Amino acid sequence: MKGILAPSEGLKASMYGAGADIHLGGKWDAVGDYIVTHFNHEGFGRKNAAYRMAGLRWGREIDGVPGSKTISLSYIAADSGSYLFGVTALDETDVLDYGLMNGMDTRFWSAYAGYVLTKNTKAGLFYHFGGKASGGRQKYTPGPKDTWGFKIDIKF
């Protein structure tokens, strides 16, 4: 962690977490992640920073199965610093970076649609509803803006 959180030698961090997909019937699943980053100092105003995600997904993108698709809606509650080691959906980093850079916790909704185009290519479109930020170093911060993106994953 040297040079990431502070220019000090003894900074350490570790993380643990769990994720779950619970089949609800038909093509529906409930999904969730819980990840905690533990600091050995009061980083970001706390020793433990948690990332929590709960959502609902229809369908599933299956690698190598053209035409498979998914649509999901998730709610994310992330403490500042909770994703220094990453999260399962790195498309969220625009909003999470906002929280990290401003020392704020973020809460937001995220929508995603994905489609497998060919055996080794899939495309996805995501939209993050800006949400709320709290607990920052500044008295007033407008909060993260809505963001969206498009991605193509190609496997070689």
XYZ file of C-alpha atoms in Angstrom:
156
model
C 0.000 0.000 0.000
C 3.061 2.285 0.102
C 2.428 5.278 -2.127
C -1.253 4.452 -2.611
C -2.760 5.665 0.650
C 0.195 7.580 2.119
C 3.958 7.711 1.747
C 4.440 5.610 4.907
C 6.049 2.197 5.284
C 3.726 0.285 7.625
C 0.442 0.592 5.723
C -1.217 -2.715 5.031
C -4.580 -3.745 3.704
C -6.325 -7.043 3.126
C -9.714 -7.996 1.765
C -12.265 -10.758 1.901
C -15.658 -11.173 0.380
C -18.397 -13.391 -0.927
C -20.734 -13.399 -3.885
C -23.908 -15.318 -4.579
C -26.266 -16.110 -7.433
C -29.599 -17.519 -6.260
C -31.826 -19.015 -8.934
C -35.415 -17.792 -8.494
C -37.025 -19.777 -11.294
C -37.308 -19.406 -15.035
C -34.523 -17.110 -16.220
C -34.468 -15.021 -13.011
C -31.648 -14.841 -10.471
C -30.989 -12.767 -7.357
C -27.327 -11.699 -7.226
C -25.185 -10.152 -4.557
C -21.637 -9.338 -3.460
C -20.141 -8.347 -0.134
C -16.476 -7.310 -0.036
C -14.618 -5.796 2.927
C -11.224 -4.119 2.737
C -9.461 -4.029 6.110
C -6.780 -1.410 6.766
C -4.296 -1.555 9.656
C -4.836 2.177 10.213
C -7.754 4.609 10.032
C -7.672 4.808 6.228
C -10.617 6.707 4.771
C -11.787 7.439 8.317
C -12.351 3.754 9.093
C -10.475 0.475 9.431
C -13.027 -1.541 7.441
C -14.574 -0.372 4.175
C -17.410 -2.476 2.742
C -18.778 -2.855 -0.788
C -22.316 -4.260 -0.969
C -24.303 -5.087 -4.102
C -27.740 -6.663 -4.445
C -29.592 -7.121 -7.682
C -31.962 -8.974 -9.925
C -30.878 -10.541 -13.227
C -32.839 -11.997 -16.125
C -31.026 -14.383 -18.476
C -27.336 -15.046 -18.572
C -24.487 -14.303 -20.969
C -22.845 -17.677 -21.531
C -19.355 -17.636 -23.020
C -19.306 -19.431 -26.358
C -23.102 -19.391 -26.794
C -24.026 -16.724 -29.379
C -27.415 -15.176 -28.755
C -27.345 -15.629 -24.977
C -28.228 -12.417 -23.187
C -28.810 -10.813 -19.815
C -30.433 -7.744 -18.285
C -29.860 -6.729 -14.673
C -30.595 -4.018 -12.163
C -28.456 -3.666 -9.032
C -28.168 -1.426 -6.001
C -24.614 -0.671 -4.819
C -23.596 0.767 -1.440
C -19.829 1.310 -1.273
C -17.759 2.818 1.512
C -14.884 5.000 0.356
C -11.829 2.806 -0.200
C -13.841 -0.400 -0.374
C -12.767 -1.350 -3.862
C -9.018 -0.733 -3.794
C -8.519 -4.408 -4.646
C -11.342 -4.453 -7.192
C -14.946 -5.607 -7.332
C -16.714 -8.140 -9.481
C -18.134 -5.504 -11.834
C -15.363 -3.094 -12.692
C -17.731 -1.133 -14.956
C -18.787 0.615 -11.742
C -15.432 2.289 -11.208
C -16.577 5.679 -12.524
C -18.924 6.154 -9.554
C -16.641 4.327 -7.107
C -13.691 6.512 -8.138
C -15.811 9.574 -7.383
C -16.310 8.323 -3.841
C -12.652 7.383 -3.403
C -11.293 10.699 -4.709
C -13.664 12.721 -2.520
C -13.393 10.463 0.550
C -17.115 9.708 0.315
C -19.366 6.691 0.558
C -21.516 6.161 -2.548
C -24.964 4.638 -3.078
C -26.338 4.160 -6.576
C -28.396 2.014 -8.954
C -26.822 0.293 -11.945
C -28.489 -1.222 -15.024
C -26.742 -3.601 -17.432
C -27.636 -5.380 -20.682
C -25.292 -7.863 -22.317
C -25.360 -10.043 -25.445
C -23.002 -12.746 -26.737
C -22.281 -11.864 -30.381
C -20.026 -14.772 -31.412
C -18.263 -17.731 -29.804
C -15.600 -15.455 -28.332
C -17.155 -11.959 -28.399
C -19.734 -10.339 -26.155
C -21.009 -6.784 -25.848
C -22.513 -4.929 -22.941
C -24.166 -1.609 -22.177
C -24.328 -0.219 -18.647
C -25.897 2.835 -17.030
C -25.133 4.086 -13.519
C -27.686 6.369 -11.947
C -25.432 8.896 -10.152
C -26.909 8.330 -6.738
C -25.792 9.835 -3.486
C -22.455 10.486 -1.854
C -21.978 11.184 1.837
C -19.337 11.602 4.506
C -16.861 13.551 2.403
C -14.084 15.941 3.264
C -16.020 18.846 1.764
C -19.136 20.476 3.204
C -21.039 20.232 -0.071
C -20.378 17.899 -2.937
C -22.978 17.522 -5.698
C -22.604 13.745 -5.863
C -21.663 11.546 -8.798
C -23.300 12.172 -12.154
C -25.150 9.581 -14.206
C -22.689 7.681 -16.386
C -22.967 5.065 -19.082
C -20.670 2.960 -21.166
C -20.390 0.295 -23.823
C -17.939 -2.569 -23.738
C -16.872 -5.390 -26.014
C -15.049 -8.415 -24.577
C -13.045 -10.544 -27.015
C -11.367 -13.774 -25.933
C -8.401 -15.097 -27.870
